[in-house]
Coordinates of C-alpha atoms and ligand atoms in Angstrom, one line a residue:
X230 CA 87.2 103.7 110.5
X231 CA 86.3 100.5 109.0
X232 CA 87.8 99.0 105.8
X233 CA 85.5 99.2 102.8
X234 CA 85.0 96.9 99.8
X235 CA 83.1 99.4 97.2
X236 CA 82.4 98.6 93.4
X237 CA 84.4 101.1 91.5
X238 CA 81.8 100.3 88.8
X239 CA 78.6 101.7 90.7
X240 CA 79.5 102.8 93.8
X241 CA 78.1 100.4 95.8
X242 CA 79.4 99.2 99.1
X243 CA 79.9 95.6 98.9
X244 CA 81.4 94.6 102.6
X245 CA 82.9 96.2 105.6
X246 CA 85.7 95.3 107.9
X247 CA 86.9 96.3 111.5
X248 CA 90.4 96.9 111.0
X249 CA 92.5 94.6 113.8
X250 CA 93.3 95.8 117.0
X251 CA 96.7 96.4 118.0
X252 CA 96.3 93.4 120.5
X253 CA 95.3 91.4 117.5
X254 CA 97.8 92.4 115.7
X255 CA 100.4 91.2 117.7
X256 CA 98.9 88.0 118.2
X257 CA 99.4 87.6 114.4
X258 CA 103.1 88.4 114.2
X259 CA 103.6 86.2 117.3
X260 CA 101.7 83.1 115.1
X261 CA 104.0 84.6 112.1
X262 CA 107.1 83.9 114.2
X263 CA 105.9 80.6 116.0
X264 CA 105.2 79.2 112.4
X265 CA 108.6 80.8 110.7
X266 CA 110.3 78.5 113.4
X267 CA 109.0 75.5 112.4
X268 CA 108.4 76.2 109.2
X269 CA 111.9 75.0 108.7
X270 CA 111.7 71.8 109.6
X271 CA 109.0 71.6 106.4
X272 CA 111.1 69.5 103.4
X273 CA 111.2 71.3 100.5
X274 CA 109.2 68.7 98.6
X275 CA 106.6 69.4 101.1
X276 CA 106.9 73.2 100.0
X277 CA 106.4 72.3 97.1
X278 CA 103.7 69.9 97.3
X279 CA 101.6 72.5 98.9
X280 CA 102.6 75.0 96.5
X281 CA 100.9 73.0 93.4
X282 CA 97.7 72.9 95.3
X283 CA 97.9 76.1 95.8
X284 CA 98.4 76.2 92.2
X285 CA 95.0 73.5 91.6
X286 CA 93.3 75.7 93.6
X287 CA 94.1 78.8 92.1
X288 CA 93.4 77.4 88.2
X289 CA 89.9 75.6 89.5
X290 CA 88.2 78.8 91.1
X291 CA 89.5 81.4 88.2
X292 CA 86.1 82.2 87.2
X293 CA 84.9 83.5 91.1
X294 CA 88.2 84.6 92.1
X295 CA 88.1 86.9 89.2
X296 CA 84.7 87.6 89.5
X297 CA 85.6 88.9 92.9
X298 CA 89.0 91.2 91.7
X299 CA 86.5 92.6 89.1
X300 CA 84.0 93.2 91.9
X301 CA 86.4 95.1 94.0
X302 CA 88.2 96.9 91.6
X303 CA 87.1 97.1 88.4
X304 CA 89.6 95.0 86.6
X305 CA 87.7 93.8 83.4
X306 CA 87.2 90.3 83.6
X307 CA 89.0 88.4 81.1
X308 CA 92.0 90.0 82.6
X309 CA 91.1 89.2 85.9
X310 CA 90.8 85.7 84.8
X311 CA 94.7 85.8 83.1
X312 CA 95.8 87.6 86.5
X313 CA 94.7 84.5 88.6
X314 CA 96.4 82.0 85.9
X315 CA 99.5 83.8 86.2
X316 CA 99.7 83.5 90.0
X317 CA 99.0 79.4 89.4
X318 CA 102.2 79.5 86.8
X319 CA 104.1 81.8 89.4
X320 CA 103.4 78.8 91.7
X321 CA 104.2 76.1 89.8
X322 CA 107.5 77.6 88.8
X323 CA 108.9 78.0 92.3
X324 CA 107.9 74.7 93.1
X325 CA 109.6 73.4 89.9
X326 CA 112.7 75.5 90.4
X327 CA 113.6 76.6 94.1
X328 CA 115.5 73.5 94.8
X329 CA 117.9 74.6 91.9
X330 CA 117.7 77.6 93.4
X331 CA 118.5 76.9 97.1
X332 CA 120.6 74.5 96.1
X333 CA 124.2 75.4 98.0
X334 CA 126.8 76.9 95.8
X335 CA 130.3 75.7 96.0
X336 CA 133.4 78.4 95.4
X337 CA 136.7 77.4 94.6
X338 CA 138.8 79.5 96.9
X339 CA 141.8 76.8 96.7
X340 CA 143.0 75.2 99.3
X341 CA 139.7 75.1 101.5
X342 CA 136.0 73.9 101.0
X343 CA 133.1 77.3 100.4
X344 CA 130.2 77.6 99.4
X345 CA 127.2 79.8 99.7
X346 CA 124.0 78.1 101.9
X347 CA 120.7 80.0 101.4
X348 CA 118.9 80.3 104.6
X349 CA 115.2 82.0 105.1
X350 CA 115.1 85.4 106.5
X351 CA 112.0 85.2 108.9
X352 CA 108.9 87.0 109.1
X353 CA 108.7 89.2 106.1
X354 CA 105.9 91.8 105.8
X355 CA 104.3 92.8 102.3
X356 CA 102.9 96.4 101.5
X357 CA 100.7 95.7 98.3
X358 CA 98.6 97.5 96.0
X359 CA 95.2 97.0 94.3
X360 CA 96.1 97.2 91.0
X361 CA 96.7 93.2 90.4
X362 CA 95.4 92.4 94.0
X363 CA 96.2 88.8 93.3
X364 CA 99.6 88.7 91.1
X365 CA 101.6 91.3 93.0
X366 CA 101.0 89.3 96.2
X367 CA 101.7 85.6 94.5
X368 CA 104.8 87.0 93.1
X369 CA 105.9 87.8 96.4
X370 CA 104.2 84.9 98.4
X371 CA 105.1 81.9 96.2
X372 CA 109.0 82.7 96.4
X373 CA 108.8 83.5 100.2
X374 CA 106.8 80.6 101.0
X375 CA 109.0 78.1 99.2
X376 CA 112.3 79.3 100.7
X377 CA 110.6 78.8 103.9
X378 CA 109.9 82.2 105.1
X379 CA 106.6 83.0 106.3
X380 CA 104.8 86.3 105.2
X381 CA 102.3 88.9 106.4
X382 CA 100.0 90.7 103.8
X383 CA 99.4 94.1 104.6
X384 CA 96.8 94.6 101.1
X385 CA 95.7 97.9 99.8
X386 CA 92.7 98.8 101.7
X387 CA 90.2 98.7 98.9
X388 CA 90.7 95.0 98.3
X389 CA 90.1 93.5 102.0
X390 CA 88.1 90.6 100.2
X391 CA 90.9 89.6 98.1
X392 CA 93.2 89.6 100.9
X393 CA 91.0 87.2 102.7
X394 CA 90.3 85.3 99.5
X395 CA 94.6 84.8 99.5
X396 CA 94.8 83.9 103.0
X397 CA 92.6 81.1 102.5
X398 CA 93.5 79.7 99.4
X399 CA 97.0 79.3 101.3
X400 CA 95.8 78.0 104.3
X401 CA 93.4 75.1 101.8
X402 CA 96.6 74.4 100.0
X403 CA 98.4 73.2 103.3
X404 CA 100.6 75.7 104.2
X405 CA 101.3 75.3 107.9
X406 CA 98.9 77.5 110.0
X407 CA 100.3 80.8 110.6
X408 CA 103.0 81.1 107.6
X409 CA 100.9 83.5 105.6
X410 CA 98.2 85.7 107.4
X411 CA 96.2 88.5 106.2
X412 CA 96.2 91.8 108.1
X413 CA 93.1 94.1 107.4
X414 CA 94.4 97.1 109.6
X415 CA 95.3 101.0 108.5
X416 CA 98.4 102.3 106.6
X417 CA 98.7 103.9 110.4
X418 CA 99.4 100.0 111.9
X419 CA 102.0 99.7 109.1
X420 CA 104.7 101.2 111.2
X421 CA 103.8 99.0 114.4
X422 CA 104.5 96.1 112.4
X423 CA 107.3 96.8 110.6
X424 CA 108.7 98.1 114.4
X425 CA 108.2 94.9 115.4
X426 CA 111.4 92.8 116.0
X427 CA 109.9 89.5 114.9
X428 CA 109.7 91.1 111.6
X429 CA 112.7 91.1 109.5
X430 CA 112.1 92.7 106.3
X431 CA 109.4 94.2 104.1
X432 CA 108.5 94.5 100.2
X433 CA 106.5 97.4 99.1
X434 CA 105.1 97.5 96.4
X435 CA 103.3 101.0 95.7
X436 CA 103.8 104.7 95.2
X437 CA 106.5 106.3 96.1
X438 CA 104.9 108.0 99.1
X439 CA 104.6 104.4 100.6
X440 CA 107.5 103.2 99.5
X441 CA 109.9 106.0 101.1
X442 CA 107.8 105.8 104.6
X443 CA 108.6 102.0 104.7
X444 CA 112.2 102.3 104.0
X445 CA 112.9 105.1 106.2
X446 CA 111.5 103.6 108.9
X447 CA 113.0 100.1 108.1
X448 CA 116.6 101.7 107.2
X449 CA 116.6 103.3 110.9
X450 CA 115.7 99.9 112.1
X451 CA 118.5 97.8 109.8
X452 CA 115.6 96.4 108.1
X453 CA 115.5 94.6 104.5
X454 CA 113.8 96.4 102.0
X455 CA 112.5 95.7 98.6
X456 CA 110.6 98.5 96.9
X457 CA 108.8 98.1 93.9
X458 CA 107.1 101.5 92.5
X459 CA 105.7 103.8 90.0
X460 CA 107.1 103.6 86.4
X461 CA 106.8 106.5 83.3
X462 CA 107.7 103.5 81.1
X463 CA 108.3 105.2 77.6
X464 CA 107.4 103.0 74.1
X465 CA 109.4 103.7 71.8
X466 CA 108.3 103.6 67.8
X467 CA 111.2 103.8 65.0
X468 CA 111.0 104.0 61.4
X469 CA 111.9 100.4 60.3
X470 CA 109.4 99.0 63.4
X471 CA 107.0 96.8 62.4
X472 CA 104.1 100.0 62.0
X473 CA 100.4 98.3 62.6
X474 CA 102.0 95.8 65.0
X475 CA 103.7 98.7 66.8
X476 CA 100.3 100.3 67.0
X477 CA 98.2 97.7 68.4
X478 CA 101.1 97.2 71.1
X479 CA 101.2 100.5 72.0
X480 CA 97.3 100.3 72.8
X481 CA 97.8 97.3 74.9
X482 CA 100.8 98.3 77.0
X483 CA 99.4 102.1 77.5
X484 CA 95.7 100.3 78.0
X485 CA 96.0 96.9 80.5
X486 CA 94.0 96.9 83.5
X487 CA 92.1 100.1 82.3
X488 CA 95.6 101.9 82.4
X489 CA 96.8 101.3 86.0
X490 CA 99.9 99.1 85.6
X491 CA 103.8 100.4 86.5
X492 CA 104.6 99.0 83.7
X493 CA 102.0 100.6 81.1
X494 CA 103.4 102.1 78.5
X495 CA 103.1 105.9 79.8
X496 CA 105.0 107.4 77.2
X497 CA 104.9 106.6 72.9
X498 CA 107.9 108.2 71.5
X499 CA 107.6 107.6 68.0
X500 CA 110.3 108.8 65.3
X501 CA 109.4 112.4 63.1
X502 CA 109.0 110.5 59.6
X503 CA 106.1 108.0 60.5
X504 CA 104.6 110.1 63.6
X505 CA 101.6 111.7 62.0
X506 CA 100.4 108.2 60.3
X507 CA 101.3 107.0 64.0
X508 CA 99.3 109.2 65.9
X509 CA 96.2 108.8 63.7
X510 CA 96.3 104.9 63.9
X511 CA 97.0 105.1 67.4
X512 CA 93.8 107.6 68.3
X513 CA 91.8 105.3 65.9
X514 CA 92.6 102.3 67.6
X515 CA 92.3 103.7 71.3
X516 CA 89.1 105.4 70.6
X517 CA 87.7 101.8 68.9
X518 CA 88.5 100.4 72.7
X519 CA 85.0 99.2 74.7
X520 CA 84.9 100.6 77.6
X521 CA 82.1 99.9 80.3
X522 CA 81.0 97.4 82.6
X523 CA 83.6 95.1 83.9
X524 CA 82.0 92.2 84.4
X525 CA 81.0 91.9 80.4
X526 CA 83.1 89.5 78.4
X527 CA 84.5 92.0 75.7
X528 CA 84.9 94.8 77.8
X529 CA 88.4 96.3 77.0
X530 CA 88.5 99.1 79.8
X531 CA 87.0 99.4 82.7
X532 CA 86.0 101.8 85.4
X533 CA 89.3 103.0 87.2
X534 CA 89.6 101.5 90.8
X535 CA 88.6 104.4 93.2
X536 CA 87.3 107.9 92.6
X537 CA 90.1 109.5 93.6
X538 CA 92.2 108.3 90.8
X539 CA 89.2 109.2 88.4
X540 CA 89.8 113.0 90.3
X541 CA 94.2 112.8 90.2
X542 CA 93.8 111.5 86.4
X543 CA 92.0 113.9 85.2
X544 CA 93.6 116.5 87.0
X545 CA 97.3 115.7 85.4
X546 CA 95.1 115.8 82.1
X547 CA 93.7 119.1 82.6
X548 CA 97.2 119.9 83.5
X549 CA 99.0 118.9 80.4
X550 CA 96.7 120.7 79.0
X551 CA 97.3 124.3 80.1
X552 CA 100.7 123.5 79.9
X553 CA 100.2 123.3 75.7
X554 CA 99.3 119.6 75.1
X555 CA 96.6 119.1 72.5
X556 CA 93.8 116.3 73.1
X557 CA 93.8 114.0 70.1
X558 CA 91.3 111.8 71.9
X559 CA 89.4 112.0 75.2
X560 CA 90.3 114.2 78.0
X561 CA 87.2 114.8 80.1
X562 CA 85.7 112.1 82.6
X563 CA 82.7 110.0 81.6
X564 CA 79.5 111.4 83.2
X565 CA 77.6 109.0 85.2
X566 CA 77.9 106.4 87.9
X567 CA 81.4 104.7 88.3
X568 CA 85.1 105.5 88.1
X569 CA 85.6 105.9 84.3
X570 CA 87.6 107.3 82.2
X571 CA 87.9 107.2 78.6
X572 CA 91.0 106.4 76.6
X573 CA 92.6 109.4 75.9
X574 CA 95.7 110.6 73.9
X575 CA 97.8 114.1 74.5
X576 CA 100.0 115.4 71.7
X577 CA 102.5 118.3 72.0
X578 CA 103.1 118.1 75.7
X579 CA 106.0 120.7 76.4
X580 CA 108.6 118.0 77.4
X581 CA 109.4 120.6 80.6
X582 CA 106.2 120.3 81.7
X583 CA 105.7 118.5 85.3
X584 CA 103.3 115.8 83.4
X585 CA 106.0 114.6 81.6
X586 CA 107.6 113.4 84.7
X587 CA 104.7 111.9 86.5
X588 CA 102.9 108.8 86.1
X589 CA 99.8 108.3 84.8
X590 CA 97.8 106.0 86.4
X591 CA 94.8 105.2 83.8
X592 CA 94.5 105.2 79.9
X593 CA 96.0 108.4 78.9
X594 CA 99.2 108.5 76.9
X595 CA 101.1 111.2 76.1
X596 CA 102.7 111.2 72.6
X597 CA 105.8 112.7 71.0
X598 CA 107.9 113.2 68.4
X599 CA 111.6 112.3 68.5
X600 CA 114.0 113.3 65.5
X601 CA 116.4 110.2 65.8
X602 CA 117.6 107.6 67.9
X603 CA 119.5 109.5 70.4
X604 CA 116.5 111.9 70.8
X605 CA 114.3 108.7 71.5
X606 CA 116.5 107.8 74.3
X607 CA 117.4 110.8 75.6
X608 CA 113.6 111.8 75.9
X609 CA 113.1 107.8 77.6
X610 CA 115.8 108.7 79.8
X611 CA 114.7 112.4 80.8
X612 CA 112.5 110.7 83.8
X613 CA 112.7 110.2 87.5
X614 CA 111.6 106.7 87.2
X615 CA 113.2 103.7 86.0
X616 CA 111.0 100.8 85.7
X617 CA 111.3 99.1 82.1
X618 CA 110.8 100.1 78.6
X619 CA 109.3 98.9 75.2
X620 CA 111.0 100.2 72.0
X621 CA 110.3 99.1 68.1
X622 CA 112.4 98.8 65.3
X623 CA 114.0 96.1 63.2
X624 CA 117.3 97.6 63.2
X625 CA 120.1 95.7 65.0
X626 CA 122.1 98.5 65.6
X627 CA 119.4 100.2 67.2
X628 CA 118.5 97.8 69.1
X629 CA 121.7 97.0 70.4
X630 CA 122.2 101.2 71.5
X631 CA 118.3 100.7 73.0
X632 CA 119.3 97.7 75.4
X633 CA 122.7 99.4 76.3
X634 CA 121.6 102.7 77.1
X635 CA 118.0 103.2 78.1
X636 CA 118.4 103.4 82.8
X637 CA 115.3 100.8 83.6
X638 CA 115.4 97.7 85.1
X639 CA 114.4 96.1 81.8
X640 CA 114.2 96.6 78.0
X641 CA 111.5 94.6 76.0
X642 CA 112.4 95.1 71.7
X643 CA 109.3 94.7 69.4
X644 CA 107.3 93.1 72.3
X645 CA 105.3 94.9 75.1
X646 CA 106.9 95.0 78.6
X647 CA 105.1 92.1 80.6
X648 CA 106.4 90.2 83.6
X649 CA 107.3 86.6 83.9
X650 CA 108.3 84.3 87.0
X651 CA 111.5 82.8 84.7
X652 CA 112.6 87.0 84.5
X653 CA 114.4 89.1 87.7
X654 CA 111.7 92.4 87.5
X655 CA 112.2 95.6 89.3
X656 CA 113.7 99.2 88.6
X657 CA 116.0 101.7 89.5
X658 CA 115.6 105.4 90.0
X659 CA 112.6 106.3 92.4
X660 CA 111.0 102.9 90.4
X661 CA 112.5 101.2 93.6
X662 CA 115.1 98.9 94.1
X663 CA 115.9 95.1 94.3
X664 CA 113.9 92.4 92.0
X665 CA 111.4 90.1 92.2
X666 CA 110.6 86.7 90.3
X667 CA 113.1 84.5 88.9
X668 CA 116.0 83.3 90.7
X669 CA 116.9 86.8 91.9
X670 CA 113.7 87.7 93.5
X671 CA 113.8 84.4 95.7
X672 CA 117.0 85.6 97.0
X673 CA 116.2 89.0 97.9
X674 CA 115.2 87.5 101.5
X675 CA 117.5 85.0 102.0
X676 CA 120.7 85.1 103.9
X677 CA 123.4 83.9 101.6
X678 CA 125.5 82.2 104.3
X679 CA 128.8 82.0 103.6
X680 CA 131.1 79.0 104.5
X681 CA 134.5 78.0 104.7
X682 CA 135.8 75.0 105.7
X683 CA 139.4 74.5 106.3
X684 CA 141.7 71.5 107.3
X685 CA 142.8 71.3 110.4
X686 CA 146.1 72.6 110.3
X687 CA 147.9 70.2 112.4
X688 CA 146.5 67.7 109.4
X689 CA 148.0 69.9 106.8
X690 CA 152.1 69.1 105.6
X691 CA 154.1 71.3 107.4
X692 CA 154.9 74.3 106.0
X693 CA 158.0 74.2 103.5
Ligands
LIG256 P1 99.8 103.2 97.4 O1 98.7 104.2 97.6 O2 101.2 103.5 97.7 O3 99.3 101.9 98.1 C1 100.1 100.7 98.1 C2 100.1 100.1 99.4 O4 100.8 100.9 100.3 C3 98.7 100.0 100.0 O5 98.6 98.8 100.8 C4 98.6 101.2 100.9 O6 97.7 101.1 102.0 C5 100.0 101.3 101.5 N1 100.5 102.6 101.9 C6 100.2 103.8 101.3 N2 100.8 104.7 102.0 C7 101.5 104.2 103.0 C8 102.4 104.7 104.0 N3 102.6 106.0 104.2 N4 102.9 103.8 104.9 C9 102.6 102.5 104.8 N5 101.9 101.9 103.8 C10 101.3 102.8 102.9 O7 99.8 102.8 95.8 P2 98.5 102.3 95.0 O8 97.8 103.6 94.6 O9 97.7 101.3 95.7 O10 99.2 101.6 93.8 C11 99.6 102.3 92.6 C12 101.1 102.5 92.6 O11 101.8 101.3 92.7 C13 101.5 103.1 91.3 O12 102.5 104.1 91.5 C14 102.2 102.0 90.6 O13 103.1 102.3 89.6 C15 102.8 101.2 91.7 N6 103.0 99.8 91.3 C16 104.3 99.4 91.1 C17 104.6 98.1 90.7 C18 106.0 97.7 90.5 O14 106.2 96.4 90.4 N7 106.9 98.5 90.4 C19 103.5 97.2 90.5 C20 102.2 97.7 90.7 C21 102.0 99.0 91.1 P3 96.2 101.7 101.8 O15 95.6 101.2 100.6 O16 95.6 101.4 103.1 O17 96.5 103.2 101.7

């Protein structure tokens, strides 16, 4: 079966792809390791030489490459445009910052020398998903790449031009041949690679479905693993917050990239005495959002990236529904050609119901009302996932028990959850585990050799 590019915005194919044979697929891993091995031997101001025109590169051809993220999957374009300046800043900081990073680590220990030496991991293969085709892949490539490992992308399989489009970019920059490759093959070739024993380690970033194949398979094998999954992220709203700032945030985090981020705000949790004047601000503003063809300038939300999340979306919606949740805004699928699906808003959700614990992939939030503080995190709490969460108020106190209690992997107060290469991001719960960006996320596939150097005893003063 081959590998299709469609426009999520009309249906139309836009290219095919063979996927690789299993004989060309080993070729690749062998050209993975044969470039890992020399790779090495690259200086680190080399690394990063190439890594700032990969940067250039990246910042010169924002307008096509987001033309063709938008083409593929829907991503309105201004937003495609900021996606492919991220990935140039996520360059430019691990080429500003991994020779801090690397740098050896001395321990006093007493009597002998120690220190920690970071040393590259090998061949490590990438799982990724559509839904930034460009930024989750630079936020695992430009840290790989500048610690000197080399990577293989396995992308989602509705992006196969923006997998190319990466592989390319890397190879003008002046990576050495073979140290990041593209691999357009099925999810069934996944395990074949990772089986492979010149590859190391994987990073997943996905669903949890994906995420617990990969591990399984790389725990039996002793495997690295860093898994980066779905979120339920809640935002919370509390009386003192900042109210038409929180309401415009909550749009934005619940609405970027059309409503298929980990990190949208899934959740609005907003405190009894200022929910109803929430909820109506909040329905006003999401139904005032322009939704329709991506490639137009103001579009705000585009068409979801594949039909079957249109179908999963509104199935979860129509589920809420008979479970007792009201539609304040929304709620059925637009009729017509393309993947959309309008910005929707579900109130009076049972908080038992199996909704509440799911993610939701596109622009539907699901609103309730907590009575205090502890309500609000219990609620944010009472979810599988742990990714990060986003809570208002202007209360120290508050916002002290927020960043203490709430389980996520990160807590963003009066500002909307967004990622950033100077910050460790990642979860915990079935949100995955390990981090990427920052200094942390370079580490994850390093070996952090430790030595010890001693004196020779016969050179030490004899014992007293
Ligand atoms: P997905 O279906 O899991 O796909 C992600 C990648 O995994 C794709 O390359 C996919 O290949 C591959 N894959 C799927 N099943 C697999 C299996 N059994 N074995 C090996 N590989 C497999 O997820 P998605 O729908 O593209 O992405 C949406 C999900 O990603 C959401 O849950 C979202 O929250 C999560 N996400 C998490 C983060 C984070 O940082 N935590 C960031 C972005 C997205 P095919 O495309 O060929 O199926």
């Amino acid at each position: 079966m081959s590998i299709q590019s469609v426009n999520p915005a009309n249906g139309v194919l836009l290219r095919s792809f063979t996927p690789l044979t299993d004989q060309a697929l080993l070729e690749k891993i062998s050209l993975a390791q044969d470039a890992f091995a020399h790779y090495g031997e690259v200086p680190l101001s080399h690394r990063a030489l190439c890594m700032r025109k990969l940067a250039d590169l990246l910042e010169r051809e924002t307008a096509d490459l987001a033309a063709l993220i938008t083409a593929e999957m829907g991503k309105p374009v201004a937003q495609a445009r900021s996606e492919i300046v991220k990935c140039a800043s996520v360059c430019r900081y691990y080429a500003d910052h991994a020779e801090r990073i690397l740098a050896p680590e001395p321990i006093d220990i007493g009597s002998s020398d120690a220190y920690v030496r970071w040393y590259p991991l090998g061949v490590v293969l990438a799982v990724m998903p559509w839904n930034f085709p460009f930024w989750q892949v630079f936020r695992f490539l430009a840290p790989a790449l500048m610690a000197g490992n080399a990577g293989l992308l396995k992308h989602a399989s509705n992006v196969p031009q923006c997998a190319i489009a990466i592989e390319e970019l890397v190879r003008r920059a002046g990576f050495p041949r073979g140290t990041f490759q593209t691999l357009l093959i099925h999810v069934s070739q996944v395990e074949t690679v990772l089986a492979d024993p010149r590859v190391v380690a994987a990073t997943v970033t996905g669903s949890e479905l994906a995420g617990r194949a990969i591990a399984a398979q790389a725990g039996w094998l002793i495997k690295k693993t860093v898994l980066e999954l779905g979120g339920s992220d809640p935002f919370i709203v509390m009386p003192s917050a900042e109210f038409d700032l929180a309401v415009a945030a909550a749009v934005r985090a619940r609405c970027i990239n059309s409503g298929q981020s980990c990190i949208a705000a899934k959740r609005v949790l907003v405190a009894e005495s200022i929910y109803d004047s929430f909820a109506a601000g909040f329905v006003a503003a999401m139904e005032a959002l322009r939704v329709g063809d991506p490639m137009r300038e103001d579009t705000q939300i585009g068409p979801l990236a594949t039909a079957a999340q249109v179908r999963d979306l509104d199935a979860q919606v129509q589920a809420a529904v008979r479970a007792g949740g009201r539609v304040l805004t929304g709620g059925k699928r637009v009729p017509g050609a393309g993947n959309y699906y309008p910005p929707t808003v579900l109130a009076d959700v049972p908080r038992t119901a199996d909704v509440c614990r799911e993610e939701l992939f596109g622009p539907v939030a699901l609103l309730f009302r907590v009575c205090d503080i502890d309500d609000a995190i219990s609620l944010a709490n009472d979810t599988p996932f742990g990714l990060a969460a986003s809570a208002w108020t202007r209360s120290q106190a508050e916002q002290r028990r927020l960043a203490a209690e709430l389980r996520c992997g990160a807590v963003f107060i009066n500002e909307v959850v967004a990622s950033d290469p100077r910050l460790p991001f990642g979860g915990i719960k079935r949100s995955g585990y390990g981090r990427e960006l920052s200094a942390a996320g370079m580490r994850e596939f390093l070996n952090a050799k430790t030595v010890v150097v001693a004196e020779p005893v016969s050179a030490k003063p004899p014992a007293l």
